[in-house]
PDB file of C-alpha atoms and ligand atoms in Angstrom:
ATOM      1  CA  MET A   3      -6.095 -23.492  -8.912  1.00  0.00           C
ATOM      2  CA  GLU A   4      -4.859 -20.466  -6.905  1.00  0.00           C
ATOM      3  CA  VAL A   5      -4.330 -16.717  -7.329  1.00  0.00           C
ATOM      4  CA  ILE A   6      -1.200 -14.937  -6.053  1.00  0.00           C
ATOM      5  CA  LEU A   7      -1.002 -11.121  -6.059  1.00  0.00           C
ATOM      6  CA  ALA A   8       2.363  -9.549  -6.672  1.00  0.00           C
ATOM      7  CA  ASN A   9       3.868  -7.180  -4.203  1.00  0.00           C
ATOM      8  CA  PRO A  10       4.601  -4.390  -4.612  1.00  0.00           C
ATOM      9  CA  ARG A  11       2.119  -3.737  -7.471  1.00  0.00           C
ATOM     10  CA  GLY A  12       0.183  -0.632  -8.756  1.00  0.00           C
ATOM     11  CA  PHE A  13       0.537   3.013  -8.026  1.00  0.00           C
ATOM     12  CA  CYS A  14       4.057   4.459  -7.355  1.00  0.00           C
ATOM     13  CA  ALA A  15       4.886   7.673  -5.553  1.00  0.00           C
ATOM     14  CA  GLY A  16       5.144   9.734  -8.846  1.00  0.00           C
ATOM     15  CA  VAL A  17       1.738   8.537 -10.110  1.00  0.00           C
ATOM     16  CA  GLU A  18       0.021   9.308  -6.715  1.00  0.00           C
ATOM     17  CA  ARG A  19       1.570  12.868  -6.697  1.00  0.00           C
ATOM     18  CA  ALA A  20       0.428  13.508 -10.297  1.00  0.00           C
ATOM     19  CA  ILE A  21      -3.091  12.512  -9.669  1.00  0.00           C
ATOM     20  CA  ALA A  22      -3.293  14.511  -6.475  1.00  0.00           C
ATOM     21  CA  ILE A  23      -1.978  17.610  -8.280  1.00  0.00           C
ATOM     22  CA  VAL A  24      -4.734  17.488 -10.823  1.00  0.00           C
ATOM     23  CA  GLU A  25      -7.449  16.808  -8.093  1.00  0.00           C
ATOM     24  CA  ARG A  26      -6.097  19.633  -5.863  1.00  0.00           C
ATOM     25  CA  ALA A  27      -5.855  21.995  -8.742  1.00  0.00           C
ATOM     26  CA  ILE A  28      -9.473  21.432  -9.683  1.00  0.00           C
ATOM     27  CA  GLU A  29     -10.547  21.799  -5.923  1.00  0.00           C
ATOM     28  CA  LYS A  30      -8.589  25.020  -5.680  1.00  0.00           C
ATOM     29  CA  PHE A  31      -9.169  26.817  -8.918  1.00  0.00           C
ATOM     30  CA  GLY A  32     -12.279  25.035 -10.111  1.00  0.00           C
ATOM     31  CA  ALA A  33     -12.967  23.137 -13.385  1.00  0.00           C
ATOM     32  CA  PRO A  34     -11.755  22.997 -16.002  1.00  0.00           C
ATOM     33  CA  ILE A  35      -8.128  22.300 -15.416  1.00  0.00           C
ATOM     34  CA  TYR A  36      -6.087  21.511 -18.555  1.00  0.00           C
ATOM     35  CA  VAL A  37      -3.591  18.679 -18.515  1.00  0.00           C
ATOM     36  CA  ARG A  38      -0.987  18.306 -21.238  1.00  0.00           C
ATOM     37  CA  HIS A  39      -1.136  14.704 -22.320  1.00  0.00           C
ATOM     38  CA  GLU A  40      -2.486  11.902 -20.134  1.00  0.00           C
ATOM     39  CA  VAL A  41      -1.269  12.782 -16.617  1.00  0.00           C
ATOM     40  CA  VAL A  42      -0.388   9.092 -16.227  1.00  0.00           C
ATOM     41  CA  HIS A  43      -0.921   6.367 -18.714  1.00  0.00           C
ATOM     42  CA  ASN A  44      -4.044   4.767 -17.427  1.00  0.00           C
ATOM     43  CA  LYS A  45      -7.515   5.099 -18.920  1.00  0.00           C
ATOM     44  CA  PHE A  46      -9.447   4.453 -15.739  1.00  0.00           C
ATOM     45  CA  VAL A  47      -7.519   7.203 -13.974  1.00  0.00           C
ATOM     46  CA  CYS A  48      -7.879   9.748 -16.779  1.00  0.00           C
ATOM     47  CA  ASP A  49     -11.587   9.058 -17.145  1.00  0.00           C
ATOM     48  CA  SER A  50     -12.041   9.630 -13.445  1.00  0.00           C
ATOM     49  CA  LEU A  51     -10.129  12.896 -13.637  1.00  0.00           C
ATOM     50  CA  ARG A  52     -12.153  13.956 -16.665  1.00  0.00           C
ATOM     51  CA  GLU A  53     -15.353  13.432 -14.737  1.00  0.00           C
ATOM     52  CA  LYS A  54     -13.970  15.885 -11.967  1.00  0.00           C
ATOM     53  CA  GLY A  55     -13.154  18.588 -14.546  1.00  0.00           C
ATOM     54  CA  ALA A  56      -9.810  17.841 -16.218  1.00  0.00           C
ATOM     55  CA  ILE A  57      -9.370  18.438 -19.866  1.00  0.00           C
ATOM     56  CA  PHE A  58      -6.546  16.398 -21.544  1.00  0.00           C
ATOM     57  CA  VAL A  59      -4.859  18.169 -24.439  1.00  0.00           C
ATOM     58  CA  ASP A  60      -2.030  17.053 -26.775  1.00  0.00           C
ATOM     59  CA  GLU A  61      -0.408  20.475 -27.046  1.00  0.00           C
ATOM     60  CA  LEU A  62      -0.415  23.909 -25.265  1.00  0.00           C
ATOM     61  CA  ASP A  63      -2.176  25.456 -28.363  1.00  0.00           C
ATOM     62  CA  ASP A  64      -5.261  23.710 -27.150  1.00  0.00           C
ATOM     63  CA  VAL A  65      -5.107  25.494 -23.747  1.00  0.00           C
ATOM     64  CA  PRO A  66      -7.020  28.941 -23.672  1.00  0.00           C
ATOM     65  CA  GLN A  67      -5.283  32.010 -22.673  1.00  0.00           C
ATOM     66  CA  GLY A  68      -5.033  32.549 -18.784  1.00  0.00           C
ATOM     67  CA  ALA A  69      -6.020  28.918 -18.021  1.00  0.00           C
ATOM     68  CA  THR A  70      -4.219  26.513 -15.611  1.00  0.00           C
ATOM     69  CA  VAL A  71      -2.338  23.723 -17.157  1.00  0.00           C
ATOM     70  CA  ILE A  72      -0.621  20.703 -15.671  1.00  0.00           C
ATOM     71  CA  PHE A  73       2.275  18.849 -17.167  1.00  0.00           C
ATOM     72  CA  SER A  74       2.092  15.104 -17.028  1.00  0.00           C
ATOM     73  CA  ALA A  75       4.168  12.791 -14.770  1.00  0.00           C
ATOM     74  CA  HIS A  76       6.316  11.947 -17.868  1.00  0.00           C
ATOM     75  CA  GLY A  77       7.856  15.552 -18.033  1.00  0.00           C
ATOM     76  CA  VAL A  78       8.077  18.060 -20.814  1.00  0.00           C
ATOM     77  CA  SER A  79      10.875  19.578 -22.897  1.00  0.00           C
ATOM     78  CA  ARG A  80      12.326  22.955 -22.310  1.00  0.00           C
ATOM     79  CA  VAL A  81      10.502  24.260 -25.356  1.00  0.00           C
ATOM     80  CA  VAL A  82       7.151  23.254 -23.859  1.00  0.00           C
ATOM     81  CA  ARG A  83       8.003  25.008 -20.535  1.00  0.00           C
ATOM     82  CA  GLU A  84       9.135  28.166 -22.340  1.00  0.00           C
ATOM     83  CA  GLU A  85       5.931  28.214 -24.443  1.00  0.00           C
ATOM     84  CA  ALA A  86       3.865  28.087 -21.302  1.00  0.00           C
ATOM     85  CA  ASP A  87       5.783  30.909 -19.838  1.00  0.00           C
ATOM     86  CA  ARG A  88       5.445  33.031 -22.963  1.00  0.00           C
ATOM     87  CA  ARG A  89       1.707  32.408 -22.995  1.00  0.00           C
ATOM     88  CA  GLY A  90       1.445  33.431 -19.351  1.00  0.00           C
ATOM     89  CA  LEU A  91      -0.264  30.108 -18.391  1.00  0.00           C
ATOM     90  CA  ARG A  92      -0.425  29.105 -14.700  1.00  0.00           C
ATOM     91  CA  VAL A  93       1.513  25.820 -14.610  1.00  0.00           C
ATOM     92  CA  PHE A  94       1.606  23.008 -12.132  1.00  0.00           C
ATOM     93  CA  ASP A  95       4.244  20.532 -12.905  1.00  0.00           C
ATOM     94  CA  ALA A  96       3.335  16.962 -12.299  1.00  0.00           C
ATOM     95  CA  THR A  97       6.591  15.590 -13.628  1.00  0.00           C
ATOM     96  CA  CYS A  98       7.849  12.751 -11.382  1.00  0.00           C
ATOM     97  CA  PRO A  99      10.724  14.025  -9.308  1.00  0.00           C
ATOM     98  CA  LEU A 100      12.650  10.884 -10.535  1.00  0.00           C
ATOM     99  CA  VAL A 101      12.202  12.061 -14.123  1.00  0.00           C
ATOM    100  CA  THR A 102      13.300  15.571 -13.130  1.00  0.00           C
ATOM    101  CA  LYS A 103      16.339  14.062 -11.644  1.00  0.00           C
ATOM    102  CA  VAL A 104      17.248  12.748 -15.146  1.00  0.00           C
ATOM    103  CA  HIS A 105      16.424  16.084 -16.693  1.00  0.00           C
ATOM    104  CA  ASN A 106      18.925  17.654 -14.279  1.00  0.00           C
ATOM    105  CA  GLN A 107      21.572  15.136 -15.139  1.00  0.00           C
ATOM    106  CA  VAL A 108      21.195  15.967 -18.883  1.00  0.00           C
ATOM    107  CA  ALA A 109      21.413  19.574 -18.256  1.00  0.00           C
ATOM    108  CA  ARG A 110      24.495  19.333 -16.087  1.00  0.00           C
ATOM    109  CA  MET A 111      26.312  16.868 -18.525  1.00  0.00           C
ATOM    110  CA  ARG A 112      25.617  19.051 -21.484  1.00  0.00           C
ATOM    111  CA  LYS A 113      26.982  22.020 -19.625  1.00  0.00           C
ATOM    112  CA  GLU A 114      30.164  19.968 -19.010  1.00  0.00           C
ATOM    113  CA  GLY A 115      30.470  19.523 -22.678  1.00  0.00           C
ATOM    114  CA  MET A 116      29.407  15.909 -22.958  1.00  0.00           C
ATOM    115  CA  GLU A 117      27.077  14.378 -25.657  1.00  0.00           C
ATOM    116  CA  ILE A 118      24.478  12.044 -24.262  1.00  0.00           C
ATOM    117  CA  ILE A 119      23.041   8.777 -25.348  1.00  0.00           C
ATOM    118  CA  MET A 120      19.488   8.181 -23.987  1.00  0.00           C
ATOM    119  CA  ILE A 121      18.252   4.599 -23.708  1.00  0.00           C
ATOM    120  CA  GLY A 122      14.605   4.662 -24.184  1.00  0.00           C
ATOM    121  CA  HIS A 123      11.535   4.079 -26.372  1.00  0.00           C
ATOM    122  CA  LYS A 124      11.063   6.259 -29.377  1.00  0.00           C
ATOM    123  CA  GLY A 125       7.797   8.412 -29.119  1.00  0.00           C
ATOM    124  CA  HIS A 126       7.302   7.897 -25.375  1.00  0.00           C
ATOM    125  CA  PRO A 127       6.486  11.339 -23.828  1.00  0.00           C
ATOM    126  CA  GLU A 128       9.210  10.803 -21.072  1.00  0.00           C
ATOM    127  CA  VAL A 129      11.791  10.299 -23.848  1.00  0.00           C
ATOM    128  CA  GLU A 130      10.642  13.443 -25.744  1.00  0.00           C
ATOM    129  CA  GLY A 131      10.746  15.438 -22.510  1.00  0.00           C
ATOM    130  CA  THR A 132      14.210  14.294 -21.621  1.00  0.00           C
ATOM    131  CA  MET A 133      15.660  14.623 -25.010  1.00  0.00           C
ATOM    132  CA  GLY A 134      14.112  18.118 -25.061  1.00  0.00           C
ATOM    133  CA  GLN A 135      16.224  19.263 -22.199  1.00  0.00           C
ATOM    134  CA  SER A 136      19.004  19.859 -24.647  1.00  0.00           C
ATOM    135  CA  GLY A 137      19.016  21.666 -28.016  1.00  0.00           C
ATOM    136  CA  GLY A 138      21.173  18.947 -29.580  1.00  0.00           C
ATOM    137  CA  GLY A 139      23.963  16.642 -28.827  1.00  0.00           C
ATOM    138  CA  MET A 140      21.640  13.828 -27.693  1.00  0.00           C
ATOM    139  CA  TYR A 141      21.099  10.408 -29.379  1.00  0.00           C
ATOM    140  CA  LEU A 142      18.359   7.877 -28.627  1.00  0.00           C
ATOM    141  CA  VAL A 143      19.039   4.136 -28.597  1.00  0.00           C
ATOM    142  CA  GLU A 144      16.464   1.339 -27.990  1.00  0.00           C
ATOM    143  CA  THR A 145      18.478  -1.779 -28.685  1.00  0.00           C
ATOM    144  CA  VAL A 146      22.010  -3.172 -28.924  1.00  0.00           C
ATOM    145  CA  ASP A 147      21.770  -2.810 -32.713  1.00  0.00           C
ATOM    146  CA  ASP A 148      21.085   0.896 -32.309  1.00  0.00           C
ATOM    147  CA  VAL A 149      24.235   1.175 -30.290  1.00  0.00           C
ATOM    148  CA  HIS A 150      26.336  -0.409 -33.135  1.00  0.00           C
ATOM    149  CA  ASN A 151      24.708   1.949 -35.634  1.00  0.00           C
ATOM    150  CA  LEU A 152      25.407   5.081 -33.792  1.00  0.00           C
ATOM    151  CA  GLN A 153      27.569   7.572 -35.785  1.00  0.00           C
ATOM    152  CA  ILE A 154      29.605   9.303 -33.110  1.00  0.00           C
ATOM    153  CA  ASP A 155      33.204  10.133 -33.165  1.00  0.00           C
ATOM    154  CA  GLU A 156      34.956   7.723 -30.663  1.00  0.00           C
ATOM    155  CA  ASN A 157      36.776  10.735 -29.025  1.00  0.00           C
ATOM    156  CA  THR A 158      33.566  12.628 -28.111  1.00  0.00           C
ATOM    157  CA  PRO A 159      33.041  12.881 -24.307  1.00  0.00           C
ATOM    158  CA  LEU A 160      29.909  10.729 -23.836  1.00  0.00           C
ATOM    159  CA  ALA A 161      27.402  10.054 -21.071  1.00  0.00           C
ATOM    160  CA  TYR A 162      24.287   8.012 -21.083  1.00  0.00           C
ATOM    161  CA  VAL A 163      20.922   8.225 -19.245  1.00  0.00           C
ATOM    162  CA  THR A 164      17.912   5.992 -19.428  1.00  0.00           C
ATOM    163  CA  GLN A 165      14.091   6.157 -19.413  1.00  0.00           C
ATOM    164  CA  THR A 166      12.876   5.478 -15.867  1.00  0.00           C
ATOM    165  CA  THR A 167      10.517   2.586 -16.943  1.00  0.00           C
ATOM    166  CA  LEU A 168      12.746   0.319 -18.936  1.00  0.00           C
ATOM    167  CA  SER A 169      13.228  -3.474 -18.483  1.00  0.00           C
ATOM    168  CA  VAL A 170      16.141  -3.610 -16.139  1.00  0.00           C
ATOM    169  CA  ASP A 171      17.489  -6.692 -18.065  1.00  0.00           C
ATOM    170  CA  ASP A 172      17.143  -5.131 -21.471  1.00  0.00           C
ATOM    171  CA  ALA A 173      18.725  -1.808 -20.291  1.00  0.00           C
ATOM    172  CA  ASN A 174      21.624  -3.685 -18.863  1.00  0.00           C
ATOM    173  CA  GLU A 175      22.308  -5.281 -22.204  1.00  0.00           C
ATOM    174  CA  VAL A 176      22.251  -1.914 -23.993  1.00  0.00           C
ATOM    175  CA  VAL A 177      24.438  -0.318 -21.345  1.00  0.00           C
ATOM    176  CA  SER A 178      26.979  -3.305 -21.801  1.00  0.00           C
ATOM    177  CA  ALA A 179      27.038  -2.638 -25.571  1.00  0.00           C
ATOM    178  CA  LEU A 180      27.633   1.104 -24.877  1.00  0.00           C
ATOM    179  CA  ARG A 181      30.547   0.447 -22.511  1.00  0.00           C
ATOM    180  CA  LYS A 182      32.010  -1.966 -24.942  1.00  0.00           C
ATOM    181  CA  ARG A 183      31.789   0.485 -27.807  1.00  0.00           C
ATOM    182  CA  PHE A 184      32.609   3.587 -25.751  1.00  0.00           C
ATOM    183  CA  PRO A 185      34.789   2.405 -22.763  1.00  0.00           C
ATOM    184  CA  ALA A 186      35.090   6.002 -21.500  1.00  0.00           C
ATOM    185  CA  ILE A 187      31.251   6.612 -21.393  1.00  0.00           C
ATOM    186  CA  VAL A 188      29.945   8.036 -18.152  1.00  0.00           C
ATOM    187  CA  GLY A 189      26.765   6.667 -16.536  1.00  0.00           C
ATOM    188  CA  PRO A 190      24.508   8.053 -13.878  1.00  0.00           C
ATOM    189  CA  LYS A 191      25.639   7.667 -10.181  1.00  0.00           C
ATOM    190  CA  SER A 192      22.603   5.520  -9.411  1.00  0.00           C
ATOM    191  CA  ASP A 193      20.504   3.810 -11.948  1.00  0.00           C
ATOM    192  CA  ASP A 194      17.842   6.018 -13.745  1.00  0.00           C
ATOM    193  CA  ILE A 195      15.377   3.111 -13.865  1.00  0.00           C
ATOM    194  CA  CYS A 196      13.168   4.089 -10.884  1.00  0.00           C
ATOM    195  CA  TYR A 197      12.593   2.131  -7.680  1.00  0.00           C
ATOM    196  CA  ALA A 198       8.972   1.419  -8.588  1.00  0.00           C
ATOM    197  CA  THR A 199       9.904  -0.035 -11.987  1.00  0.00           C
ATOM    198  CA  GLN A 200      12.634  -2.179 -10.505  1.00  0.00           C
ATOM    199  CA  ASN A 201      10.488  -3.373  -7.550  1.00  0.00           C
ATOM    200  CA  ARG A 202       7.557  -4.258  -9.766  1.00  0.00           C
ATOM    201  CA  GLN A 203       9.855  -6.202 -12.225  1.00  0.00           C
ATOM    202  CA  ASP A 204      11.436  -8.179  -9.272  1.00  0.00           C
ATOM    203  CA  ALA A 205       8.009  -8.997  -8.028  1.00  0.00           C
ATOM    204  CA  VAL A 206       6.757 -10.257 -11.263  1.00  0.00           C
ATOM    205  CA  LYS A 207       9.938 -12.441 -11.683  1.00  0.00           C
ATOM    206  CA  LYS A 208       9.047 -13.866  -8.318  1.00  0.00           C
ATOM    207  CA  LEU A 209       5.422 -14.378  -9.277  1.00  0.00           C
ATOM    208  CA  ALA A 210       6.553 -16.027 -12.637  1.00  0.00           C
ATOM    209  CA  ALA A 211       8.337 -18.539 -10.664  1.00  0.00           C
ATOM    210  CA  GLN A 212       5.151 -19.675  -8.867  1.00  0.00           C
ATOM    211  CA  CYS A 213       2.370 -19.098 -11.581  1.00  0.00           C
ATOM    212  CA  GLU A 214       1.861 -20.377 -15.073  1.00  0.00           C
ATOM    213  CA  THR A 215      -0.448 -17.477 -16.068  1.00  0.00           C
ATOM    214  CA  ILE A 216       0.394 -13.767 -15.373  1.00  0.00           C
ATOM    215  CA  VAL A 217      -2.296 -11.031 -15.694  1.00  0.00           C
ATOM    216  CA  VAL A 218      -0.849  -7.484 -15.710  1.00  0.00           C
ATOM    217  CA  VAL A 219      -3.261  -4.735 -15.085  1.00  0.00           C
ATOM    218  CA  GLY A 220      -2.327  -1.614 -17.123  1.00  0.00           C
ATOM    219  CA  SER A 221      -3.083   0.442 -20.262  1.00  0.00           C
ATOM    220  CA  PRO A 222      -1.502  -0.590 -23.506  1.00  0.00           C
ATOM    221  CA  ASN A 223       0.384   2.729 -23.625  1.00  0.00           C
ATOM    222  CA  SER A 224       1.823   2.302 -20.170  1.00  0.00           C
ATOM    223  CA  SER A 225       5.580   1.562 -20.556  1.00  0.00           C
ATOM    224  CA  ASN A 226       6.213  -0.021 -17.193  1.00  0.00           C
ATOM    225  CA  SER A 227       3.090  -2.235 -17.643  1.00  0.00           C
ATOM    226  CA  ASN A 228       4.256  -3.540 -20.900  1.00  0.00           C
ATOM    227  CA  ARG A 229       7.677  -4.247 -19.387  1.00  0.00           C
ATOM    228  CA  LEU A 230       6.017  -6.357 -16.687  1.00  0.00           C
ATOM    229  CA  LYS A 231       4.307  -8.491 -19.304  1.00  0.00           C
ATOM    230  CA  GLU A 232       7.569  -8.838 -21.190  1.00  0.00           C
ATOM    231  CA  VAL A 233       9.342  -9.909 -18.052  1.00  0.00           C
ATOM    232  CA  ALA A 234       6.774 -12.715 -17.425  1.00  0.00           C
ATOM    233  CA  VAL A 235       6.860 -13.771 -21.136  1.00  0.00           C
ATOM    234  CA  ALA A 236      10.683 -13.966 -20.966  1.00  0.00           C
ATOM    235  CA  ARG A 237      10.210 -16.499 -18.315  1.00  0.00           C
ATOM    236  CA  GLY A 238       8.076 -18.686 -20.404  1.00  0.00           C
ATOM    237  CA  ARG A 239       4.816 -17.569 -18.782  1.00  0.00           C
ATOM    238  CA  ASN A 240       1.449 -17.047 -20.526  1.00  0.00           C
ATOM    239  CA  ALA A 241       1.063 -13.303 -19.802  1.00  0.00           C
ATOM    240  CA  VAL A 242      -1.680 -10.834 -20.725  1.00  0.00           C
ATOM    241  CA  LEU A 243      -1.931  -7.079 -20.318  1.00  0.00           C
ATOM    242  CA  ILE A 244      -5.501  -6.086 -19.582  1.00  0.00           C
ATOM    243  CA  GLU A 245      -6.972  -2.625 -19.018  1.00  0.00           C
ATOM    244  CA  ALA A 246     -10.148  -3.718 -17.158  1.00  0.00           C
ATOM    245  CA  PRO A 247     -11.896  -6.838 -15.689  1.00  0.00           C
ATOM    246  CA  GLU A 248     -14.044  -7.208 -18.767  1.00  0.00           C
ATOM    247  CA  ASP A 249     -10.922  -7.738 -20.950  1.00  0.00           C
ATOM    248  CA  LEU A 250     -10.140 -10.970 -19.058  1.00  0.00           C
ATOM    249  CA  ASP A 251     -10.663 -14.154 -21.170  1.00  0.00           C
ATOM    250  CA  ASN A 252     -12.744 -16.735 -19.223  1.00  0.00           C
ATOM    251  CA  ASP A 253     -11.006 -19.671 -20.950  1.00  0.00           C
ATOM    252  CA  LEU A 254      -7.665 -18.285 -19.835  1.00  0.00           C
ATOM    253  CA  ILE A 255      -8.796 -18.206 -16.206  1.00  0.00           C
ATOM    254  CA  LEU A 256     -10.557 -21.361 -16.269  1.00  0.00           C
ATOM    255  CA  GLY A 257      -7.712 -23.377 -17.969  1.00  0.00           C
ATOM    256  CA  ALA A 258      -4.915 -21.989 -15.656  1.00  0.00           C
ATOM    257  CA  ARG A 259      -3.557 -23.923 -12.744  1.00  0.00           C
ATOM    258  CA  SER A 260      -2.173 -20.876 -11.020  1.00  0.00           C
ATOM    259  CA  ILE A 261      -2.637 -17.271 -11.835  1.00  0.00           C
ATOM    260  CA  GLY A 262      -0.376 -14.341 -10.779  1.00  0.00           C
ATOM    261  CA  ILE A 263      -1.805 -10.860 -10.817  1.00  0.00           C
ATOM    262  CA  THR A 264       0.272  -7.594 -10.894  1.00  0.00           C
ATOM    263  CA  ALA A 265      -0.385  -3.975 -11.882  1.00  0.00           C
ATOM    264  CA  GLY A 266       1.680  -1.287 -13.567  1.00  0.00           C
ATOM    265  CA  ALA A 267       2.698   1.802 -11.651  1.00  0.00           C
ATOM    266  CA  SER A 268      -0.251   3.785 -13.160  1.00  0.00           C
ATOM    267  CA  ALA A 269      -2.919   1.116 -12.562  1.00  0.00           C
ATOM    268  CA  PRO A 270      -5.202   1.796  -9.562  1.00  0.00           C
ATOM    269  CA  GLU A 271      -5.834  -1.031  -6.881  1.00  0.00           C
ATOM    270  CA  ILE A 272      -9.581  -0.840  -7.573  1.00  0.00           C
ATOM    271  CA  LEU A 273      -8.957  -2.487 -10.965  1.00  0.00           C
ATOM    272  CA  VAL A 274      -7.027  -5.327  -9.290  1.00  0.00           C
ATOM    273  CA  GLU A 275      -9.865  -5.801  -6.814  1.00  0.00           C
ATOM    274  CA  ARG A 276     -12.418  -5.964  -9.659  1.00  0.00           C
ATOM    275  CA  ILE A 277     -10.424  -8.432 -11.490  1.00  0.00           C
ATOM    276  CA  VAL A 278     -10.030 -10.592  -8.351  1.00  0.00           C
ATOM    277  CA  ASP A 279     -13.768 -10.481  -7.893  1.00  0.00           C
ATOM    278  CA  ARG A 280     -14.329 -11.541 -11.492  1.00  0.00           C
ATOM    279  CA  ILE A 281     -11.980 -14.566 -10.986  1.00  0.00           C
ATOM    280  CA  SER A 282     -13.737 -15.423  -7.800  1.00  0.00           C
ATOM    281  CA  LYS A 283     -17.093 -15.440  -9.495  1.00  0.00           C
ATOM    282  CA  LEU A 284     -15.685 -17.656 -12.288  1.00  0.00           C
ATOM    283  CA  SER A 285     -14.062 -20.021  -9.809  1.00  0.00           C
ATOM    284  CA  PRO A 286     -15.922 -19.791  -6.388  1.00  0.00           C
ATOM    285  CA  GLY A 287     -13.648 -20.579  -3.394  1.00  0.00           C
ATOM    286  CA  ILE A 288     -10.380 -20.142  -5.353  1.00  0.00           C
ATOM    287  CA  PRO A 289      -7.538 -19.603  -2.814  1.00  0.00           C
ATOM    288  CA  MET A 290      -5.983 -16.140  -2.950  1.00  0.00           C
ATOM    289  CA  ALA A 291      -2.610 -15.099  -1.467  1.00  0.00           C
ATOM    290  CA  ASP A 292      -0.762 -11.736  -1.323  1.00  0.00           C
ATOM    291  CA  ASP A 293       2.901 -12.474  -2.077  1.00  0.00           C
ATOM    292  CA  THR A 294       5.569 -10.982   0.175  1.00  0.00           C
ATOM    293  CA  GLY A 295       7.755  -8.287  -1.334  1.00  0.00           C
ATOM    294  CA  VAL A 296       9.717  -5.139  -0.555  1.00  0.00           C
ATOM    295  CA  ALA A 297       7.857  -2.452   1.399  1.00  0.00           C
ATOM    296  CA  GLU A 298       7.837   0.951  -0.391  1.00  0.00           C
ATOM    297  CA  SER A 299       7.916   4.034   1.564  1.00  0.00           C
ATOM    298  CA  VAL A 300       8.716   6.742  -1.064  1.00  0.00           C
ATOM    299  CA  THR A 301       6.451   9.822  -1.098  1.00  0.00           C
ATOM    300  CA  PHE A 302       6.795  12.963  -3.035  1.00  0.00           C
ATOM    301  CA  SER A 303       5.447  16.381  -1.812  1.00  0.00           C
ATOM    302  CA  LEU A 304       3.016  18.440  -3.699  1.00  0.00           C
ATOM    303  CA  PRO A 305       3.817  21.843  -5.149  1.00  0.00           C
ATOM    304  CA  LYS A 306       3.523  24.418  -2.275  1.00  0.00           C
ATOM    305  CA  GLU A 307       0.561  26.209  -3.716  1.00  0.00           C
ATOM    306  CA  LEU A 308      -1.457  22.918  -3.788  1.00  0.00           C
ATOM    307  CA  SER A 309      -0.229  21.374  -0.481  1.00  0.00           C
TER     308      SER A 309
HETATM  309 FE1  SF4 B  19       8.124   8.187 -11.034  1.00  0.00          FE
HETATM  310 FE2  SF4 B  19       8.940   5.667 -11.488  1.00  0.00          FE
HETATM  311 FE3  SF4 B  19       6.369   6.197 -11.007  1.00  0.00          FE
HETATM  312 FE4  SF4 B  19       7.492   6.855 -13.320  1.00  0.00          FE
HETATM  313  S1  SF4 B  19       7.083   4.782 -12.606  1.00  0.00           S
HETATM  314  S2  SF4 B  19       6.113   8.162 -12.067  1.00  0.00           S
HETATM  315  S3  SF4 B  19       9.498   7.472 -12.581  1.00  0.00           S
HETATM  316  S4  SF4 B  19       8.228   6.542  -9.545  1.00  0.00           S
END
């Protein structure tokens, strides 16, 4: 038996920035600091920030007058931004710059008179934030079937954008269906699926070629972690998504010939280390290898007031 760790795995630049914004805001202004929605979709990360003084709320109504609020990495709609302004809240925006890029595309294309189809998962906060950049003229599709069911006049000037954390393969299928149905549809200059999502999916494809069991570390509501599991399953691998070492099934580990481990973009490396420790205790002396993969050098700066 052997264990191979995917590369790259875990935190992306957008998640590191979002966590740093919450930590720096607590340091600078003192606790509590309010955060609208989980700043990133990871229980361990949110629990750690809670201990430092973050209070996570669903809506701005739960933020007291005069307090500081942070928008999560997934972004917010224009209505939420306007509401925060109206309430006079001090806002720090932890929206990932790669999500903001999609927001700007939507605003520009709507200004140019286009209607926009967003490829994404219904109910995901990033989708709500991006759809909320426009007062109308946007449609959400998740699947090829949704494309067939769209009720849009064929002469409407159309563009599409995507959620940043989709499965690259699934998104390509939906884009092909869109192009087939609306040949004049305009797409983004470069893919909206972010570098971190693409790199982690590529790494898990490589891992799936070497390992029969794949363990994905991430929370169940993390979009990119779920996609990593799906990528492994699509390659016929036995894949599990676990949030913490204690979720690991002993029989799964003891019965596997080779185990690949990866982590979603919001899952911290400490969880990977704890899972590796747990496997080492179950199978002492098990060989461990770090797979090779693309090196990532993307970083995003903090808001000026917090840097
Ligand atoms: Fe940004 Fe991509 Fe990370 Fe999401 S997964 S926070 S879009 S870098």
